[in-house]
Coordinates of C-alpha atoms in Angstrom, one line a residue:
M35 CA -43.7 29.3 23.6
K36 CA -40.1 30.0 24.5
Y37 CA -39.0 27.2 22.1
K38 CA -41.0 28.6 19.2
R39 CA -39.6 32.1 19.9
N40 CA -36.0 30.8 19.8
I41 CA -36.7 29.1 16.5
I42 CA -38.1 32.3 15.0
L43 CA -35.0 34.2 16.2
C44 CA -32.7 31.6 14.7
I45 CA -34.5 31.8 11.3
L46 CA -34.3 35.6 11.4
T47 CA -30.6 35.6 12.3
S48 CA -29.9 33.2 9.4
V49 CA -31.9 35.3 6.9
M50 CA -30.1 38.4 8.0
L51 CA -26.6 36.8 7.7
F52 CA -27.6 35.4 4.3
N53 CA -28.6 38.8 3.0
I54 CA -25.5 40.5 4.4
C55 CA -23.3 37.9 2.7
F56 CA -25.3 37.9 -0.6
P57 CA -26.8 41.4 -0.9
C58 CA -27.9 40.8 -4.5
F59 CA -30.6 38.5 -3.1
A60 CA -31.8 41.0 -0.5
Q61 CA -35.1 42.9 -0.4
P62 CA -36.8 42.1 -3.7
E63 CA -39.1 44.9 -4.8
Q64 CA -42.2 42.7 -4.2
F65 CA -41.6 42.7 -0.4
S66 CA -41.9 46.2 0.8
A67 CA -43.1 48.4 3.7
D68 CA -45.0 51.5 2.7
R69 CA -45.8 53.0 6.1
F70 CA -43.8 53.1 9.3
E71 CA -44.5 55.4 12.2
I72 CA -44.6 55.7 16.0
K73 CA -47.9 57.2 17.3
N74 CA -49.2 57.2 20.9
A75 CA -46.4 54.8 21.9
R76 CA -47.6 52.3 19.2
L77 CA -45.6 50.9 16.3
I78 CA -47.6 51.1 13.1
L79 CA -46.2 49.5 10.0
S80 CA -47.8 48.2 6.8
G81 CA -46.5 46.8 3.5
K82 CA -46.9 44.2 0.8
T83 CA -45.7 40.7 0.1
P84 CA -45.2 39.0 -3.3
Q85 CA -48.3 36.9 -2.9
K86 CA -51.3 36.4 -0.6
G87 CA -50.9 34.3 2.5
D88 CA -47.2 35.0 3.1
T89 CA -46.2 35.0 6.7
V90 CA -44.5 38.2 7.9
T91 CA -42.5 38.4 11.1
I92 CA -41.5 41.5 13.0
I93 CA -38.9 41.9 15.6
V94 CA -38.0 45.1 17.5
K95 CA -34.7 45.4 19.4
N96 CA -33.0 48.0 21.5
K97 CA -30.1 49.1 19.3
S98 CA -27.5 49.4 22.2
T99 CA -28.5 46.3 24.3
Q100 CA -30.0 44.1 21.5
N101 CA -32.7 43.2 23.9
I102 CA -35.9 42.1 22.2
F103 CA -39.0 44.2 23.1
L104 CA -41.5 43.1 20.4
L105 CA -41.8 39.8 18.4
D106 CA -44.9 39.1 16.4
E107 CA -46.1 37.7 13.0
T108 CA -49.0 38.1 10.6
V109 CA -50.2 36.8 7.3
S110 CA -50.7 38.9 4.2
G111 CA -54.2 39.2 2.8
D112 CA -55.6 38.4 -0.6
D113 CA -54.1 41.5 -2.1
G114 CA -50.7 40.8 -0.4
N115 CA -51.1 43.7 2.0
F116 CA -50.1 43.2 5.7
S117 CA -50.0 45.5 8.7
F118 CA -48.9 45.7 12.3
D119 CA -50.2 48.0 15.0
L120 CA -48.4 47.1 18.2
K121 CA -48.2 48.7 21.6
M122 CA -44.6 49.2 22.8
P123 CA -44.1 47.9 26.3
D124 CA -42.5 50.1 28.9
V125 CA -40.6 47.2 30.4
M126 CA -39.6 43.8 28.9
K127 CA -38.1 41.2 31.3
G128 CA -36.8 43.9 33.6
N129 CA -35.4 46.0 30.8
I130 CA -36.8 49.6 30.5
A131 CA -37.9 50.6 27.1
E132 CA -36.0 53.8 26.3
G133 CA -33.4 54.9 23.7
V134 CA -33.1 53.9 20.1
F135 CA -34.8 50.8 18.7
Y136 CA -34.8 49.2 15.3
V137 CA -37.3 47.0 13.4
T138 CA -36.6 44.0 11.2
L139 CA -39.3 42.4 9.0
A140 CA -38.9 39.0 7.5
S141 CA -41.0 37.0 5.0
N142 CA -39.7 33.8 3.4
D143 CA -36.1 34.6 2.4
N144 CA -36.5 38.4 2.4
I145 CA -35.9 41.0 5.1
I146 CA -36.4 44.7 5.6
T147 CA -34.4 46.6 8.1
G148 CA -31.9 49.5 8.3
K149 CA -31.7 53.1 9.5
D150 CA -35.1 53.9 7.9
Y151 CA -36.6 51.6 10.5
E152 CA -35.0 53.0 13.6
F153 CA -36.9 55.1 16.1
E154 CA -36.4 56.8 19.5
F155 CA -38.7 55.7 22.3
A156 CA -39.6 57.3 25.7
G157 CA -41.4 55.5 28.5
S158 CA -44.9 56.3 29.8
V159 CA -43.6 58.3 32.8
A160 CA -41.7 60.7 30.6
R161 CA -44.7 61.1 28.2
S162 CA -47.1 61.6 31.0
N163 CA -44.9 64.3 32.5
F164 CA -44.7 66.1 29.2
V165 CA -48.5 66.1 28.8
D166 CA -49.0 67.4 32.3
A167 CA -46.5 70.2 31.7
V168 CA -48.4 71.3 28.6
K169 CA -51.7 71.3 30.6
Q170 CA -50.2 73.4 33.4
N171 CA -48.6 75.9 31.0
P172 CA -50.1 75.8 27.5
T173 CA -48.3 78.9 26.5
M174 CA -45.0 77.0 26.7
L175 CA -46.1 74.3 24.2
Q176 CA -44.2 75.7 21.2
Q177 CA -41.0 76.0 23.3
M178 CA -41.4 72.5 24.7
I179 CA -42.1 71.0 21.2
E180 CA -39.0 72.6 19.8
N181 CA -36.7 71.7 22.7
A182 CA -34.2 69.1 21.5
E183 CA -34.2 67.5 25.0
N184 CA -37.8 66.5 24.5
E185 CA -37.3 65.0 21.0
S186 CA -37.7 61.3 22.1
V187 CA -40.9 62.1 24.0
V188 CA -42.3 64.2 21.2
K189 CA -41.6 61.4 18.6
T190 CA -42.9 58.6 20.8
I191 CA -46.2 60.5 21.3
G192 CA -46.3 60.6 17.5
I193 CA -45.9 64.3 16.8
A194 CA -44.5 64.8 13.3
I195 CA -41.7 67.0 14.6
G196 CA -39.6 66.5 11.5
D197 CA -42.3 67.9 9.3
Y198 CA -43.0 70.7 11.8
N199 CA -39.3 71.7 11.7
K200 CA -39.4 71.8 7.8
L201 CA -42.0 74.6 7.8
S202 CA -40.3 77.5 6.1
S203 CA -41.1 80.4 8.5
Q204 CA -41.9 81.2 12.1
N205 CA -45.3 82.6 11.0
E206 CA -46.2 79.1 9.7
K207 CA -45.1 77.5 13.0
D208 CA -47.1 80.1 14.9
G209 CA -50.0 79.2 12.7
V210 CA -49.7 75.6 13.7
I211 CA -49.8 76.5 17.4
S212 CA -52.8 78.7 16.8
F213 CA -54.7 75.9 15.0
F214 CA -53.9 73.5 17.8
N215 CA -55.1 75.9 20.6
Q216 CA -58.3 76.6 18.8
N217 CA -59.2 72.9 18.4
T218 CA -57.9 71.5 21.7
D219 CA -59.4 71.1 25.1
I220 CA -56.2 71.7 27.1
E221 CA -57.8 70.8 30.4
N222 CA -58.6 67.3 29.2
L223 CA -55.4 66.8 27.1
T224 CA -54.2 63.3 26.5
E225 CA -51.3 61.8 24.5
E226 CA -53.8 60.9 21.8
T227 CA -55.3 64.3 21.4
L228 CA -52.0 66.0 21.6
C229 CA -50.7 63.8 18.8
S230 CA -53.8 64.0 16.5
N231 CA -54.5 67.7 17.0
F232 CA -50.9 68.9 16.6
N233 CA -50.4 66.8 13.5
A234 CA -53.6 68.0 12.0
A235 CA -52.4 71.6 12.7
I236 CA -49.1 70.8 11.0
Y237 CA -50.7 69.4 7.8
A238 CA -53.4 72.0 7.7
M239 CA -50.5 74.5 7.3
Y240 CA -48.9 72.3 4.6
I241 CA -52.2 72.4 2.7
K242 CA -52.4 76.2 3.1
C243 CA -48.8 76.4 1.7
L244 CA -49.8 74.5 -1.5
Q245 CA -48.5 71.1 -0.4
A246 CA -51.7 69.2 -0.1
P247 CA -50.4 66.0 -1.8
F248 CA -47.7 65.7 0.9
A249 CA -50.1 66.5 3.7
L250 CA -52.7 64.0 2.6
E251 CA -50.2 61.2 2.3
K252 CA -49.2 62.0 5.9
L253 CA -52.8 62.4 7.2
N254 CA -53.8 59.3 5.3
Y255 CA -57.5 59.7 5.9
S256 CA -59.7 56.7 5.3
Y257 CA -63.0 56.7 3.4
D258 CA -64.9 54.2 1.3
D259 CA -62.9 51.4 2.9
K260 CA -59.5 52.6 1.8
S261 CA -57.0 55.1 3.0
F262 CA -55.5 57.8 0.8
S263 CA -52.3 55.8 0.3
Q264 CA -54.3 52.8 -0.8
I265 CA -56.1 54.7 -3.6
S266 CA -54.7 53.2 -6.8
D267 CA -56.2 55.8 -9.2
N268 CA -53.6 58.6 -9.3
N269 CA -56.1 60.9 -11.1
K270 CA -58.4 60.6 -8.1
K271 CA -55.6 61.4 -5.7
N272 CA -54.5 64.4 -7.8
Y273 CA -58.1 65.7 -8.0
I274 CA -58.5 65.5 -4.2
S275 CA -55.2 67.1 -3.6
N276 CA -55.6 69.9 -6.1
S277 CA -59.1 70.6 -4.8
M278 CA -57.9 71.0 -1.2
N279 CA -54.6 72.8 -2.1
S280 CA -54.2 76.3 -0.6
K281 CA -57.4 76.1 1.4
V282 CA -57.2 77.6 4.9
Y283 CA -58.8 75.2 7.4
S284 CA -59.9 76.0 10.9
S285 CA -60.4 72.4 12.0
E286 CA -59.6 68.9 11.2
E287 CA -63.3 68.1 11.0
K288 CA -63.5 70.4 8.0
M289 CA -60.4 68.8 6.4
K290 CA -61.9 65.4 6.7
A291 CA -65.3 66.6 5.4
D292 CA -63.6 68.1 2.3
Y293 CA -61.6 65.0 1.7
K294 CA -64.7 62.9 1.7
F295 CA -66.5 65.4 -0.5
Y296 CA -63.9 65.7 -3.2
Y297 CA -63.4 61.9 -3.2
S298 CA -67.2 61.5 -3.8
V299 CA -67.3 64.3 -6.4
Y300 CA -64.6 62.5 -8.3
E301 CA -66.6 59.2 -8.1
L302 CA -69.8 60.9 -9.3
N303 CA -68.2 62.8 -12.2
N304 CA -66.5 59.6 -13.5
A305 CA -69.4 57.2 -13.1
V306 CA -71.2 55.6 -16.0
S307 CA -74.9 56.3 -16.3
T308 CA -76.0 52.9 -14.9
E309 CA -74.0 53.5 -11.7
M310 CA -75.2 57.1 -11.0
S311 CA -77.9 56.2 -8.4
K312 CA -75.6 53.7 -6.6
I313 CA -72.8 56.3 -6.4
L314 CA -75.3 58.9 -5.1
E315 CA -76.7 56.6 -2.5
K316 CA -73.2 55.6 -1.4
H317 CA -71.8 59.1 -1.1
K318 CA -74.9 61.2 -0.4
S319 CA -73.8 62.2 3.1
A320 CA -70.3 63.1 2.0
L321 CA -71.7 65.1 -0.9
G322 CA -73.9 67.1 1.4
I323 CA -77.1 66.2 -0.5
E324 CA -78.7 63.7 1.8
E325 CA -81.4 66.0 3.0
S326 CA -81.8 68.1 -0.2
D327 CA -85.2 68.0 -2.0
E328 CA -83.4 67.6 -5.3
Y329 CA -81.7 64.3 -4.2
K330 CA -84.9 63.0 -2.5
K331 CA -86.8 63.4 -5.8
F332 CA -84.1 61.8 -7.8
A333 CA -83.8 58.9 -5.4
S334 CA -87.6 58.4 -5.4
L335 CA -87.5 57.3 -9.1
S336 CA -87.5 53.7 -10.2
G337 CA -87.7 51.6 -13.3
E338 CA -87.8 53.4 -16.6
Y339 CA -87.9 56.8 -14.9
L340 CA -84.7 56.1 -13.0
T341 CA -82.9 54.9 -16.1
K342 CA -83.9 58.1 -17.9
A343 CA -82.8 60.2 -15.0
E344 CA -79.4 58.5 -14.8
R345 CA -78.8 59.0 -18.5
A346 CA -79.8 62.6 -18.2
L347 CA -77.5 63.2 -15.3
A348 CA -74.6 61.5 -17.1
Q349 CA -75.2 63.8 -20.1
I350 CA -75.2 66.9 -17.9
I351 CA -72.0 65.8 -16.2
D352 CA -70.4 64.9 -19.5
K353 CA -71.0 68.5 -20.6
E354 CA -69.7 70.2 -17.4
A355 CA -68.4 68.6 -14.2
V356 CA -70.5 69.2 -11.1
T357 CA -68.1 70.2 -8.4
T358 CA -70.2 72.0 -5.7
V359 CA -73.3 71.0 -3.7
E360 CA -75.3 73.6 -5.6
K361 CA -74.3 72.3 -9.0
I362 CA -74.9 68.7 -7.9
N363 CA -78.4 69.5 -6.7
A364 CA -79.2 71.5 -9.9
A365 CA -78.0 68.6 -12.0
L366 CA -80.1 66.2 -10.0
M367 CA -83.2 68.4 -10.5
S368 CA -82.6 68.8 -14.2
A369 CA -82.2 65.0 -14.6
Y370 CA -85.4 64.4 -12.6
N371 CA -87.3 67.0 -14.7
S372 CA -86.0 65.4 -17.9
A373 CA -87.0 61.9 -16.7
T374 CA -90.5 62.7 -15.3
Y375 CA -91.7 65.2 -17.9
V376 CA -94.6 63.6 -19.9
S377 CA -95.0 65.0 -23.4
S378 CA -98.4 65.3 -25.1
D379 CA -97.5 62.7 -27.6
S380 CA -96.7 60.1 -24.9
L381 CA -99.9 60.9 -23.1
N382 CA -102.4 61.2 -25.9
G383 CA -101.0 59.4 -28.9
G384 CA -99.7 61.8 -31.5
G385 CA -100.9 65.0 -29.8
S386 CA -104.7 64.5 -29.5
S387 CA -106.1 65.3 -26.1
K388 CA -109.3 64.9 -24.1
G389 CA -110.5 68.3 -25.1
G390 CA -108.8 68.7 -28.5
G391 CA -106.2 71.1 -27.3
S392 CA -102.5 70.6 -26.6
T393 CA -101.7 68.7 -23.4
V394 CA -99.1 70.3 -21.1
S395 CA -97.7 68.3 -18.2
F396 CA -96.5 70.1 -15.1
N397 CA -93.0 69.3 -14.1
S398 CA -90.9 69.8 -11.0
N399 CA -88.6 72.7 -10.3
V400 CA -85.0 73.4 -9.2
S401 CA -84.1 76.2 -6.8
S402 CA -82.1 79.1 -8.2
S403 CA -80.3 81.7 -6.3
E404 CA -80.0 83.9 -9.4
N405 CA -83.4 84.0 -11.0
Q406 CA -83.2 86.7 -13.6
N407 CA -86.1 88.2 -15.6
I408 CA -87.0 85.6 -18.2
T409 CA -88.2 88.2 -20.7
D410 CA -86.1 91.2 -20.0
L411 CA -82.5 90.3 -21.2
P412 CA -80.7 90.6 -24.5
Q413 CA -81.9 88.2 -27.2
T414 CA -79.7 85.3 -28.4
N415 CA -81.3 84.6 -31.7
G416 CA -83.2 81.7 -30.2
V417 CA -80.0 79.6 -29.7
F418 CA -79.2 78.5 -26.1
S419 CA -76.4 76.1 -25.1
D420 CA -77.9 74.8 -21.9
L421 CA -81.1 73.0 -23.1
D422 CA -79.9 69.4 -23.3
S423 CA -81.3 68.6 -19.9
V424 CA -84.8 69.9 -21.0
L425 CA -85.2 68.5 -24.5
W426 CA -88.9 68.2 -23.9
A427 CA -89.1 72.1 -23.8
K428 CA -86.3 73.0 -26.2
D429 CA -88.4 73.7 -29.2
S430 CA -90.9 75.8 -27.2
I431 CA -88.1 77.8 -25.6
E432 CA -86.4 78.5 -29.0
K433 CA -89.7 79.4 -30.7
L434 CA -90.7 81.8 -27.9
A435 CA -87.3 83.4 -28.1
E436 CA -87.8 84.0 -31.9
L437 CA -91.1 85.6 -31.1
K438 CA -89.3 87.8 -28.4
I439 CA -91.6 86.4 -25.7
V440 CA -88.6 85.0 -23.7
S441 CA -84.9 85.6 -23.7
G442 CA -81.8 84.2 -22.0
I443 CA -79.7 85.3 -19.1
G444 CA -76.7 86.1 -21.3
D445 CA -73.7 84.2 -22.7
G446 CA -76.0 82.0 -24.7
L447 CA -77.7 80.5 -21.6
F448 CA -81.4 80.2 -20.8
A449 CA -81.1 78.7 -17.3
P450 CA -84.1 76.3 -17.9
D451 CA -84.3 75.2 -14.3
G452 CA -84.4 78.6 -12.7
L453 CA -87.7 79.6 -11.1
V454 CA -90.3 81.9 -12.5
K455 CA -91.8 84.8 -10.6
R456 CA -95.4 85.9 -10.9
E457 CA -94.6 89.1 -12.8
E458 CA -92.4 87.2 -15.3
F459 CA -95.1 84.7 -16.2
I460 CA -97.7 87.5 -16.6
K461 CA -95.4 89.3 -19.0
M462 CA -95.0 86.2 -21.0
L463 CA -98.7 85.7 -21.2
V464 CA -99.4 89.3 -22.1
L465 CA -97.0 89.1 -25.0
A466 CA -98.2 85.7 -26.1
L467 CA -101.8 86.8 -26.1
D468 CA -100.9 90.1 -27.7
V469 CA -102.9 92.1 -25.1
Y470 CA -100.2 94.6 -24.1
D471 CA -101.8 98.1 -23.5
E472 CA -99.3 100.8 -22.7
N473 CA -102.0 103.0 -21.2
A474 CA -103.3 100.3 -18.8
K475 CA -103.4 101.1 -15.1
C476 CA -103.5 99.1 -11.9
S477 CA -103.5 99.9 -8.2
F478 CA -101.8 96.9 -6.5
D479 CA -100.0 98.1 -3.3
D480 CA -96.9 96.1 -4.3
V481 CA -96.7 97.3 -7.9
N482 CA -95.3 100.7 -8.6
E483 CA -95.5 102.6 -11.9
S484 CA -91.7 102.7 -12.0
D485 CA -91.5 98.9 -11.9
W486 CA -90.5 97.3 -15.3
Y487 CA -93.5 95.0 -15.0
Y488 CA -96.1 97.6 -14.1
T489 CA -97.8 97.9 -17.5
Y490 CA -97.7 94.2 -18.2
I491 CA -99.6 93.5 -14.9
A492 CA -102.0 96.4 -15.6
S493 CA -102.7 94.9 -19.1
A494 CA -103.3 91.5 -17.6
L495 CA -105.6 92.9 -14.9
E496 CA -107.7 94.7 -17.6
C497 CA -108.1 91.4 -19.4
K498 CA -108.8 89.6 -16.1
I499 CA -105.8 87.3 -16.6
T500 CA -104.7 88.1 -13.1
L501 CA -106.7 89.3 -10.1
G502 CA -103.8 89.4 -7.6
T503 CA -103.3 87.5 -4.4
G504 CA -105.8 89.4 -2.3
N505 CA -105.6 92.4 0.1
S506 CA -104.7 94.7 -2.8
K507 CA -101.6 92.7 -3.5
F508 CA -100.3 91.2 -6.7
G509 CA -97.6 89.1 -5.2
A510 CA -94.7 90.7 -7.0
G511 CA -91.4 88.9 -6.5
Q512 CA -93.1 85.6 -5.4
Y513 CA -92.3 82.4 -7.3
L514 CA -95.3 81.0 -9.2
K515 CA -96.9 77.8 -7.8
R516 CA -98.1 75.1 -10.1
E517 CA -101.7 75.6 -8.9
D518 CA -101.5 79.3 -9.6
V519 CA -100.3 78.6 -13.1
A520 CA -103.5 76.5 -13.6
V521 CA -105.6 79.4 -12.3
I522 CA -104.1 81.9 -14.6
L523 CA -104.2 79.7 -17.7
N524 CA -107.8 78.8 -17.0
R525 CA -108.7 82.4 -17.3
C526 CA -107.0 83.0 -20.6
I527 CA -107.6 79.7 -22.5
N528 CA -111.0 79.2 -24.1
V529 CA -111.9 75.7 -23.0
E530 CA -115.3 74.2 -22.1
K531 CA -115.9 74.2 -18.4
Q532 CA -116.2 70.6 -17.3
R533 CA -114.9 68.2 -14.7
D534 CA -114.7 64.4 -14.4
E535 CA -116.1 64.1 -10.9
S536 CA -114.8 60.5 -10.6
F537 CA -111.2 61.6 -10.8
L538 CA -109.1 63.2 -8.0
F539 CA -105.4 63.7 -7.9
A540 CA -103.8 61.6 -5.1
D541 CA -102.6 64.9 -3.5
D542 CA -106.0 66.7 -3.9
K543 CA -105.8 67.8 -0.3
D544 CA -102.8 69.9 -1.1
I545 CA -104.6 71.8 -3.9
S546 CA -105.9 75.1 -2.5
D547 CA -109.7 75.6 -2.7
Y548 CA -109.4 78.6 -5.0
A549 CA -107.4 76.6 -7.5
K550 CA -109.3 73.3 -7.6
E551 CA -111.8 74.3 -10.2
S552 CA -109.1 75.5 -12.6
V553 CA -106.8 72.5 -12.0
Y554 CA -109.6 70.0 -12.7
N555 CA -111.1 72.0 -15.6
L556 CA -107.8 72.1 -17.4
Y557 CA -107.2 68.4 -16.7
A558 CA -110.6 67.4 -18.0
N559 CA -109.9 69.4 -21.2
G560 CA -106.5 67.8 -21.7
V561 CA -104.6 71.1 -21.2
I562 CA -102.6 69.8 -18.3
N563 CA -101.7 66.5 -16.7
G564 CA -100.2 65.6 -13.4
M565 CA -97.0 63.8 -12.5
G566 CA -96.6 60.1 -12.2
D567 CA -98.7 58.2 -9.6
S568 CA -101.6 60.6 -10.2
I569 CA -100.2 63.4 -8.2
F570 CA -100.2 67.1 -9.2
V571 CA -97.8 68.6 -6.6
P572 CA -99.7 72.0 -6.5
Q573 CA -97.4 73.8 -4.1
E574 CA -94.2 73.4 -6.0
T575 CA -92.9 76.2 -8.2
C576 CA -92.7 76.5 -12.0
T577 CA -89.4 76.5 -13.8
R578 CA -88.4 78.7 -16.7
A579 CA -88.5 75.7 -19.0
M580 CA -91.9 74.7 -17.8
A581 CA -93.3 78.2 -18.2
A582 CA -92.1 78.3 -21.8
K583 CA -93.5 74.9 -22.6
L584 CA -96.9 75.9 -21.1
I585 CA -97.1 79.2 -22.9
Y586 CA -96.1 77.8 -26.3
S587 CA -98.2 74.7 -26.2
S588 CA -101.4 76.2 -24.7
I589 CA -101.4 79.5 -26.5
I590 CA -99.0 79.9 -29.4
E591 CA -99.2 76.4 -30.9
S592 CA -103.0 76.3 -30.5
T593 CA -103.3 79.4 -32.7
G594 CA -101.1 78.2 -35.5
G595 CA -97.7 79.2 -34.1
D596 CA -98.1 82.9 -34.4
K597 CA -99.3 85.7 -32.0

């Protein structure tokens, strides 16, 4: 072992002398070190060699005594990358490790060394004393960190004191201390937590001060099997940095979560349609959608339905990037709706149905925090710009808009995946059936004469289109369930009462008793159909697009396209 060590030293010495005498041959660009730091008394260094399989040797010497404290070697990987993560010894052959050290790297005939690879080192006793002092008097942390006498200890622990000192104001430095105190268990403080928490505090401040690119390079978080510095796509790095820039973070946990989120958002928005489901599966946790109903529905698709959903999602994203959890879930639901909606043509061959009427297939919904009155906003001449995800309902929506039965939410938008409330659906039906009576009265406890929908509900009650939800309640403000749509439609569509007793939906047990007759009657007459796998999903809510399709197909279209 001693013999091998002496040979390596001789080779290194020869290489160094050669490069000193012939500097034009030194340090070709292909051999480089891209990371060098001391953290928790460990020397961390990585770089790249001209080709895979190159041997890289590292030697660490004390600058004043020239005593060797570390000597190691590694082989670069398939991509030419190499790395070292070495614990600095406190003592080597009776020599105490303290003072200034320098690193030399060698590979083939090339070396890397110089002032950029020098570092100060403090032994374990000095570091332990420093940590104990912080634990005993945490209010003195800032003063201790900034004390020049502690510089070697601070640097050996791995605190980025240089970047801390570059902060432009005392307020910023005070903010670092505040962040550290909020996120650190002082009583159980160690070198590792002191280093990681203090550096997180420093770079959280840099992010707040619009220097996220610099901060992320320093933090060098890893995700998807690569660190930030290893990301080769500069557009991705810029997107992550710009998205996090100026944010005020209260913990490193949140910084890491945002890093993973924006990384994943970039991946999703730049994926081709055939990769959508793989990207979502891979990043579902980072995107925050793993437990969402929208994602679960999308992920449940397979075969042709999955292909359609992936294409629909790609089209939605191509039109407008999805950059929040809410937008991602909405896009997933729209894509799912587009893929699983079954048109009358595809069910019944050219539009013929079991009972001779138009077949309408219930589709799933998407949650909406801003569900505006579907029939009570300014008209847009029947032209909406957000219907590409619901092409199956586009004609119905535009024709109902022309008839002033529905309208958009403003700015040329219809919000097809928003949810429909009971009073909104009733108003649409009353207008479609042309049974509005301005003198109609009703006495539901939850419907007041001053409500915009009072007369519509009263008109519907007179025609027995609605009977309410019981206990003198109409259910105003409640979103309309699919089974309730069936009940209401069954009252206002003239179809023969019949039922195929041999057929049951697979989720028949979920259909309320009061709705079963209506559901199966409309199904037997070909007015409605279930979802795939013979399910009806009765408890889910109806979307604006679905409501428009139902009204147009079952009422307007069946009477020749006019009220």
